[in-house]
Coordinates of C-alpha atoms in Angstrom, one line a residue:
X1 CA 88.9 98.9 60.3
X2 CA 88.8 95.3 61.7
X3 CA 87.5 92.9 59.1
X4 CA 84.6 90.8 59.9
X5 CA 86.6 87.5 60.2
X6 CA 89.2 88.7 62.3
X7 CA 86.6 89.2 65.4
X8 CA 86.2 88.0 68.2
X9 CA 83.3 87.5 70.3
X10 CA 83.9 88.9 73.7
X11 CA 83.0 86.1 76.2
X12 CA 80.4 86.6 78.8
X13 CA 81.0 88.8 81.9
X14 CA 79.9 85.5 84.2
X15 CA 82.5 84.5 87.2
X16 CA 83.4 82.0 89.3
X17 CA 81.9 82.8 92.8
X18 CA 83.7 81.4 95.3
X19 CA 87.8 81.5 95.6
X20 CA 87.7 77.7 95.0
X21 CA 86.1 78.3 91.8
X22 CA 88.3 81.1 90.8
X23 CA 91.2 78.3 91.5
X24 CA 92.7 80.1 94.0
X25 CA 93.0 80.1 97.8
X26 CA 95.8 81.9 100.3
X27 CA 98.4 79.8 101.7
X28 CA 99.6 80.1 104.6
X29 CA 101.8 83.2 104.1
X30 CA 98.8 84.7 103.6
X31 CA 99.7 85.2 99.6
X32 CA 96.9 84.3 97.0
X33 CA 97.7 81.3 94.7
X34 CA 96.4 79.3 91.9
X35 CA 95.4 76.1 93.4
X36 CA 96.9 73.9 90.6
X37 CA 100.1 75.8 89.6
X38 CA 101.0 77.5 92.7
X39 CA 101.6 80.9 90.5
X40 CA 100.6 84.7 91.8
X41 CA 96.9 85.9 90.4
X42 CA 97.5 86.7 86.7
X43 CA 95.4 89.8 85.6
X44 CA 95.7 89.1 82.2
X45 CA 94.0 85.7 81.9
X46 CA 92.9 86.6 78.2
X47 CA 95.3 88.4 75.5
X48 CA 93.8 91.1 74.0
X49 CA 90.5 91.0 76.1
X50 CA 91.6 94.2 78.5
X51 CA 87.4 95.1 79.7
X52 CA 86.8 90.7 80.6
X53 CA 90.0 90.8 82.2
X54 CA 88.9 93.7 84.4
X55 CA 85.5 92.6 84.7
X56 CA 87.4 89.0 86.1
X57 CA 89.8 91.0 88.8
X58 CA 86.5 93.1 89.6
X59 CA 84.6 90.1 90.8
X60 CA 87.3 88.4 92.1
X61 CA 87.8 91.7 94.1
X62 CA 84.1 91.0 95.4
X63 CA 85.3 88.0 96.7
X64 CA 88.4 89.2 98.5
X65 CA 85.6 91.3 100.6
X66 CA 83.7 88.9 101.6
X67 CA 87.1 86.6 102.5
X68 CA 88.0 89.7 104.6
X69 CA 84.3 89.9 106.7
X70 CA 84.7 86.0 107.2
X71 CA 88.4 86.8 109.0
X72 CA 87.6 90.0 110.8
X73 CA 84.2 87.8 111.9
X74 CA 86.4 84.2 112.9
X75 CA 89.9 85.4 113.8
X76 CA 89.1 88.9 114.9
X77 CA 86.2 88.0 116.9
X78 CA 84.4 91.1 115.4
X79 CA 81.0 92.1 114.9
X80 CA 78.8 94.0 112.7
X81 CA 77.0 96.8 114.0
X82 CA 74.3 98.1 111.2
X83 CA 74.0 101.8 110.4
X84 CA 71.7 103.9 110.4
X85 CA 71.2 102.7 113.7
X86 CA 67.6 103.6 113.5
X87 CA 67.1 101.8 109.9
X88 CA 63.7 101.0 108.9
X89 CA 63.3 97.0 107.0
X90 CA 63.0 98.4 103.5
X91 CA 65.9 101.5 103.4
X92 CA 69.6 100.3 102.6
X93 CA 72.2 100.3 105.6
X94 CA 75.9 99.8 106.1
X95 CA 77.9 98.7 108.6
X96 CA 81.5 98.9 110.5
X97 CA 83.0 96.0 112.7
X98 CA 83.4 96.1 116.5
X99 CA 85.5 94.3 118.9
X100 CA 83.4 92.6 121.3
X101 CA 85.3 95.6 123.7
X102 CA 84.3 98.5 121.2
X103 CA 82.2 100.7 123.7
X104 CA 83.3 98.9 126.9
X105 CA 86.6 99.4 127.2
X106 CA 87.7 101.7 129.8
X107 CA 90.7 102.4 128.9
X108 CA 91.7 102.6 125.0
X109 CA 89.8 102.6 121.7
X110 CA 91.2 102.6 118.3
X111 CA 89.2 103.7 115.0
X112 CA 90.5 102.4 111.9
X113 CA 89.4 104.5 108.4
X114 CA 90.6 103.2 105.5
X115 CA 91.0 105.4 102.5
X116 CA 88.2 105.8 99.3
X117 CA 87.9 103.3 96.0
X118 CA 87.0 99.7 96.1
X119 CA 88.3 98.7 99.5
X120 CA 85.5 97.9 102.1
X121 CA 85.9 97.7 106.0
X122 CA 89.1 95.6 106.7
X123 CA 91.5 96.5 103.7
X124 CA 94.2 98.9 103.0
X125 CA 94.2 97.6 99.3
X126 CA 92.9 95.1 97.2
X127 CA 95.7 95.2 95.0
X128 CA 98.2 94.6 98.0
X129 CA 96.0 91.6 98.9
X130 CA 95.8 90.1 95.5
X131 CA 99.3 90.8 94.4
X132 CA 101.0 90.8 97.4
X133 CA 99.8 89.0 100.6
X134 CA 96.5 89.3 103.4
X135 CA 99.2 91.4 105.8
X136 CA 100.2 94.0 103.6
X137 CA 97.0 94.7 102.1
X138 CA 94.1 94.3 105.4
X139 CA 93.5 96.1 109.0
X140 CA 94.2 92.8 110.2
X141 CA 97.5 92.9 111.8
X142 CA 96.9 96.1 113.3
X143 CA 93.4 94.5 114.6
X144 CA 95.6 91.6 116.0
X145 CA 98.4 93.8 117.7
X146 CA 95.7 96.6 119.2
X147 CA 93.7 93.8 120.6
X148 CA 97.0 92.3 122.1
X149 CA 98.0 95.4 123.5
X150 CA 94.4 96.1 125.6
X151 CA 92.6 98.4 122.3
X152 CA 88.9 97.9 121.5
X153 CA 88.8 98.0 118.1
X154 CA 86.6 99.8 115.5
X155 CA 86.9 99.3 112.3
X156 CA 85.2 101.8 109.6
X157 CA 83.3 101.1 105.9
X158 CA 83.5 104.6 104.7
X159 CA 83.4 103.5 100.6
X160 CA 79.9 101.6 101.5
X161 CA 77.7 105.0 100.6
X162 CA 74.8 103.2 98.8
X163 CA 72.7 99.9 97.4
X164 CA 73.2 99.7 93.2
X165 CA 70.3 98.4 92.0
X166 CA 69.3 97.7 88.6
X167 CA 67.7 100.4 86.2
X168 CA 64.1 99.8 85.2
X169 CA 64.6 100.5 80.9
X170 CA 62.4 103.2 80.3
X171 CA 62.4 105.6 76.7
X172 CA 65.3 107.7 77.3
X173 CA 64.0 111.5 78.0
X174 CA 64.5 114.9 76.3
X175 CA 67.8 116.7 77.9
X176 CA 66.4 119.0 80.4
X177 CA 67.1 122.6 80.4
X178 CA 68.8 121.9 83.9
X179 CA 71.8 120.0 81.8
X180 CA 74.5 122.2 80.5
X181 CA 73.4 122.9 77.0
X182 CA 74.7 126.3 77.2
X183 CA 78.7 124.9 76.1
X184 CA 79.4 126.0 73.2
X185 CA 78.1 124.0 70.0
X186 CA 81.3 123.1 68.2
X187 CA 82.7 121.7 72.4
X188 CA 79.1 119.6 72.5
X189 CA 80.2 117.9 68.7
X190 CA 83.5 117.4 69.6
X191 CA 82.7 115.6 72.7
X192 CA 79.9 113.9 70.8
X193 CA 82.4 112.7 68.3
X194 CA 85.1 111.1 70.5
X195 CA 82.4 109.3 72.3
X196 CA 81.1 108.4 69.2
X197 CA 84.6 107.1 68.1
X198 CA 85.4 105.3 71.2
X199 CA 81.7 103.3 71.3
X200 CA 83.0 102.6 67.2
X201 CA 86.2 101.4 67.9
X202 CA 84.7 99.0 70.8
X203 CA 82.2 97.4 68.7
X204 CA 84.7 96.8 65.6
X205 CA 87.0 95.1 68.3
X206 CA 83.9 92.5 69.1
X207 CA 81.5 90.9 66.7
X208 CA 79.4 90.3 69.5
X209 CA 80.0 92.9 72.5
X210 CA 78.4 92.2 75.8
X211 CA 75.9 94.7 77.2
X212 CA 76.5 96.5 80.7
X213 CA 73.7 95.9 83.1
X214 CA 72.6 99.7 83.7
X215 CA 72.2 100.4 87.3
X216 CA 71.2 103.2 89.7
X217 CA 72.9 104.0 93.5
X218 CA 70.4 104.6 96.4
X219 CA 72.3 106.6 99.2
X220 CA 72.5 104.9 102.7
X221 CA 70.8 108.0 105.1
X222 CA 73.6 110.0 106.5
X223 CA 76.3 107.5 104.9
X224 CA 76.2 108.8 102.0
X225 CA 80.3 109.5 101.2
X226 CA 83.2 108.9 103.7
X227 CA 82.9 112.1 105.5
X228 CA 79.3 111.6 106.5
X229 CA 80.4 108.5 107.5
X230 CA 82.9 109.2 109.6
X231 CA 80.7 111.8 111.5
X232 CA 77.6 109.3 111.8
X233 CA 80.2 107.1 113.7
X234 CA 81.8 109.2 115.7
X235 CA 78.1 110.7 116.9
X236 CA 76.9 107.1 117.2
X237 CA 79.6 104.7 118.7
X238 CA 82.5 106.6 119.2
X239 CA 81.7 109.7 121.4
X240 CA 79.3 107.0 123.3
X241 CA 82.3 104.4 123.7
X242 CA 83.8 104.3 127.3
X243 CA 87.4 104.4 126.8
X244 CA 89.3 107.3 128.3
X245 CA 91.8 107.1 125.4
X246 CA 90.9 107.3 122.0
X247 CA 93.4 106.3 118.9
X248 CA 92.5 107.1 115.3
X249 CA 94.6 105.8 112.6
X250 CA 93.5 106.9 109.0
X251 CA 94.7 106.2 105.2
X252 CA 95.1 108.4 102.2
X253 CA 91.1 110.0 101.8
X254 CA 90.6 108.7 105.3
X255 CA 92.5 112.2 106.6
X256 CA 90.6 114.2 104.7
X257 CA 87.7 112.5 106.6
X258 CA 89.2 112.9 110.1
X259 CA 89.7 116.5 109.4
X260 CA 86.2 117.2 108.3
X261 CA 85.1 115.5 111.7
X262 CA 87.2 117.6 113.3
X263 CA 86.1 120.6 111.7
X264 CA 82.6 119.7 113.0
X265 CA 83.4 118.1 116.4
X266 CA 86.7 120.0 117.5
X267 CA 86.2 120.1 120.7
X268 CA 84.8 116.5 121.4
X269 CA 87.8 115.3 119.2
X270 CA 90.2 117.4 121.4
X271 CA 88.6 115.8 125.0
X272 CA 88.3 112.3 123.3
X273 CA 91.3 111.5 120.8
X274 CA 94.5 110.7 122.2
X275 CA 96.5 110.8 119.3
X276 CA 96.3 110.3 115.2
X277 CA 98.3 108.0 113.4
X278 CA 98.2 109.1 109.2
X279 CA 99.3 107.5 106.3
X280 CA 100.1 109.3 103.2
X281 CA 97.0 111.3 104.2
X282 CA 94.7 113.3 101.7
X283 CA 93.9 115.8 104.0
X284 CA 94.5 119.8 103.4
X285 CA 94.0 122.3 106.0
X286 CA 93.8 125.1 103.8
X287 CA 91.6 123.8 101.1
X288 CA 89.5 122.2 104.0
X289 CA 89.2 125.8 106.0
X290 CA 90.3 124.3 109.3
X291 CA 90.8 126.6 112.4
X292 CA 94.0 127.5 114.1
X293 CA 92.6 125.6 117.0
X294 CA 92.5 122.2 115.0
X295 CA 95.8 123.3 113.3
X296 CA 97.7 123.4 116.6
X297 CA 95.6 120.6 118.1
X298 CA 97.1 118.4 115.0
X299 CA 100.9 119.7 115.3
X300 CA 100.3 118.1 118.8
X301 CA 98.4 114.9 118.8
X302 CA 99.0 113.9 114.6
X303 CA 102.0 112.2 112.8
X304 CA 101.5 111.6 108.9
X305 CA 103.7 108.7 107.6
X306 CA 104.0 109.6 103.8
X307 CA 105.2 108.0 101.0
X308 CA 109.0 108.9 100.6
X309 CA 112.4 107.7 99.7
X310 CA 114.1 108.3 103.0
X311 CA 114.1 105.6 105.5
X312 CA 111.2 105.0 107.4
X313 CA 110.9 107.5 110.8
X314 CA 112.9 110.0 108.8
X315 CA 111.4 113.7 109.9
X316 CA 110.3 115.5 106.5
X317 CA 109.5 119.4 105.7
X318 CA 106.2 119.8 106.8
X319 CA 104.2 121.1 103.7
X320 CA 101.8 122.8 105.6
X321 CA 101.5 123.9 109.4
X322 CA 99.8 120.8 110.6
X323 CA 100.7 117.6 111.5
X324 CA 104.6 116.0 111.5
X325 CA 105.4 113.8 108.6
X326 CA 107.3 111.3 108.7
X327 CA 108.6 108.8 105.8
X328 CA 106.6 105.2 105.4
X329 CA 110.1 103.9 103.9
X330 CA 108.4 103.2 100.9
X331 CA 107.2 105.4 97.8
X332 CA 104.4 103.0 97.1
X333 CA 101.2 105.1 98.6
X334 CA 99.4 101.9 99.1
X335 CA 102.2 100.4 101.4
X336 CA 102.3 103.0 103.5
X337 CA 100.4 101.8 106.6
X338 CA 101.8 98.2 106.4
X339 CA 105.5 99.8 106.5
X340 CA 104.4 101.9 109.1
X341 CA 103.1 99.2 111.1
X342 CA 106.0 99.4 114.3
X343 CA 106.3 102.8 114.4
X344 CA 102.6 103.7 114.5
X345 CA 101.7 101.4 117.5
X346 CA 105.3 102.9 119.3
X347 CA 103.9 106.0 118.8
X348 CA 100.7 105.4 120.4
X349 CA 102.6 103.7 123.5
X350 CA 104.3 106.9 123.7
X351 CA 101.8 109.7 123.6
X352 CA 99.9 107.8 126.2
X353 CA 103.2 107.2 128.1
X354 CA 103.3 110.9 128.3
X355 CA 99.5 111.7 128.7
X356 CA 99.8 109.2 132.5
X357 CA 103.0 110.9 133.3
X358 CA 101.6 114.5 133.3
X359 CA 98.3 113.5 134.9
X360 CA 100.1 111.5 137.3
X361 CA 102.1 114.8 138.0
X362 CA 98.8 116.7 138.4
X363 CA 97.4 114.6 140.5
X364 CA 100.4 114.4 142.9
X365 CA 100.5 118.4 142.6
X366 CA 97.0 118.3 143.6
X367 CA 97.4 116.1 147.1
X368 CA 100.1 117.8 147.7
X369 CA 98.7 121.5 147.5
X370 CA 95.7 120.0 149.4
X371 CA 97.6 118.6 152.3
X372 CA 100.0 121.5 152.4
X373 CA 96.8 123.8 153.0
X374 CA 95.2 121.0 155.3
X375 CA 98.5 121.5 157.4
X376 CA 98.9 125.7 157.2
X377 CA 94.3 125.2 158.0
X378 CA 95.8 123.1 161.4
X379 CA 98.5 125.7 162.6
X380 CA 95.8 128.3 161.9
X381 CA 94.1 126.6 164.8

């Protein structure tokens, strides 16, 4: 046991709440430094202090959101549209980001879904961003280049399911019957006692621990995970968007997302969707109970950059009778979609290369058929 005068108290869990007074800003490689030293973000700003420190990268994670909004708002040229569309004043909403082009376009749309955690719309990974630079880590590049290249661009918040609001205190109630008291009494102590030990341990660390606000989460109506989101979307803006040519690129949990929508909406996703760009995708056709329509559909239209050893582009076994995967060129699962950057957009250039060549063909098939019969209808004569 600790003694008494070897404690500590544990400082406050109050933050800076800007970058400037965090003492850090991005320079202009896009890497976050400390203003004064010039020196990468240090996670462990207090020895021996593991929960402040996280509670410290947590709300400086807060502000890497907000930093994100601001440049998918001023250098994107994005926009907010709120969801549920049909929101009253007092229920919580979300929202995704549109280029100004989003519905207009006539000619190409690309969806970006990010994967689950932390990470609202506009990142890959907070860590990348933080520890790494703005390139790796956000949509942003792939914003930039789709917009270059004639895209409207959507980009998804499928991690923003609900409001956290504070808990009113009220007497803590009996267990009701609806809990699982039926475990076994000796499982429910032994539980009980590593808890118990745990919440020990922490308050001999601290003299003077601080207290956890205790919140509850209200669900945003029909947002209420990523796959709910990703439907609501595609019934709301994307199915409604003008482009003849939609592009969906997806990371990690995002998959899994796309393949739900698909297993709701397979036949609008196989008139709308172009092709699917994947990174190191969650998704599992089996566990997921898609049909052999979508499974074919994806062997088609999908390509699955996954984290692997082998240079990037390098064809791997497929693992399951879906999509293609390729390697990323990197076994970091977060770096995926940054490494795959190139490949993903050549991709894309590609399928739709192929997609005007064969309607090209049918349409020349077409005239040609139709004059041929125009001429046999004249000798007829």
């Amino acid at each position: 046991m600790v003694r008494n005068k070897d404690k500590k108290d544990e400082p406050p869990f109050t933050f800076p709440k800007t970058l400037e007074e965090f003492e850090y800003t991005f320079n202009e490689h896009g890497q976050l430094r400390h203003i004064k030293t010039g020196e990468p973000f240090v996670f462990n700003a207090r020895e021996d202090l593991h929960r402040w420190n996280q509670k410290r990268y947590e709300a400086l994670g807060e502000i890497i959101t907000q930093y994100v909004y601001e440049l998918l708002e001023k250098k994107c040229n994005m926009t907010k549209a709120f969801l549920p569309v049909d929101a009253t004043e007092d229920e919580p909403t979300s929202f995704i980001y549109q280029s100004p082009d989003a519905l207009s376009n006539p000619s190409k749309l690309l969806v970006l879904i990010q994967g689950s955690g932390v990470v609202r719309a506009g990142q890959w990974a907070r860590r990348l961003i933080i520890n790494q630079d703005l390139d790796s880590g956000t949509q942003i590049p792939f914003i930039t280049r789709a917009m270059e290249e004639g895209y409207g661009v959507m980009v998804l918040n499928p991690n923003e399911n609900y409001l956290e609001v504070e808990k009113l205190v009220k007497s803590s109630p009996l267990p009701s019957p609806a809990e699982p008291l039926d475990e076994p009494a000796e499982k429910r102590e032994r539980k009980d006692d590593k808890e118990g030990k745990k919440k020990r341990e922490f308050y001999e660390k601290y003299r003077n621990p601080q207290k956890e606000t205790e919140t509850e989460r209200i669900p945003i109506r029909e947002n209420g995970s990523s796959e709910e989101h990703v439907l609501y979307v595609w019934d709301h803006f994307v199915s409604k968007a003008a482009a003849k040519n939609v592009f969906i690129m997806a990371h990690s949990y995002g998959g899994l997302s796309f393949v739900e929508l698909m297993n709701q909406r397979e036949m609008q996703v196989k008139n709308r969707v172009c092709a699917v760009a994947l990174t190191d995708s969650a998704h599992n056709i089996w566990l997921q109970e898609t049909s052999k329509g979508t499974q074919d559909w994806m062997q088609q239209h999908c390509c699955n950059w996954v984290s692997s050893s082998e240079p990037l582009d390098t064809p791997l076994d497929p693992m399951l009778p879906d999509c293609p995967r390729v390697s990323a060129g990197t076994e970091r699962h977060e770096l995926t979609s940054w490494m795959s950057f190139t490949s993903i957009f050549r991709f894309f250039s590609e399928v739709l290369e192929a997609k005007e060549d064969e309607e090209a063909e049918e349409t020349s098939n077409t005239v040609t058929t139709r004059s041929s019969s125009l001429k046999n209808k004249h000798q007829d004569l």
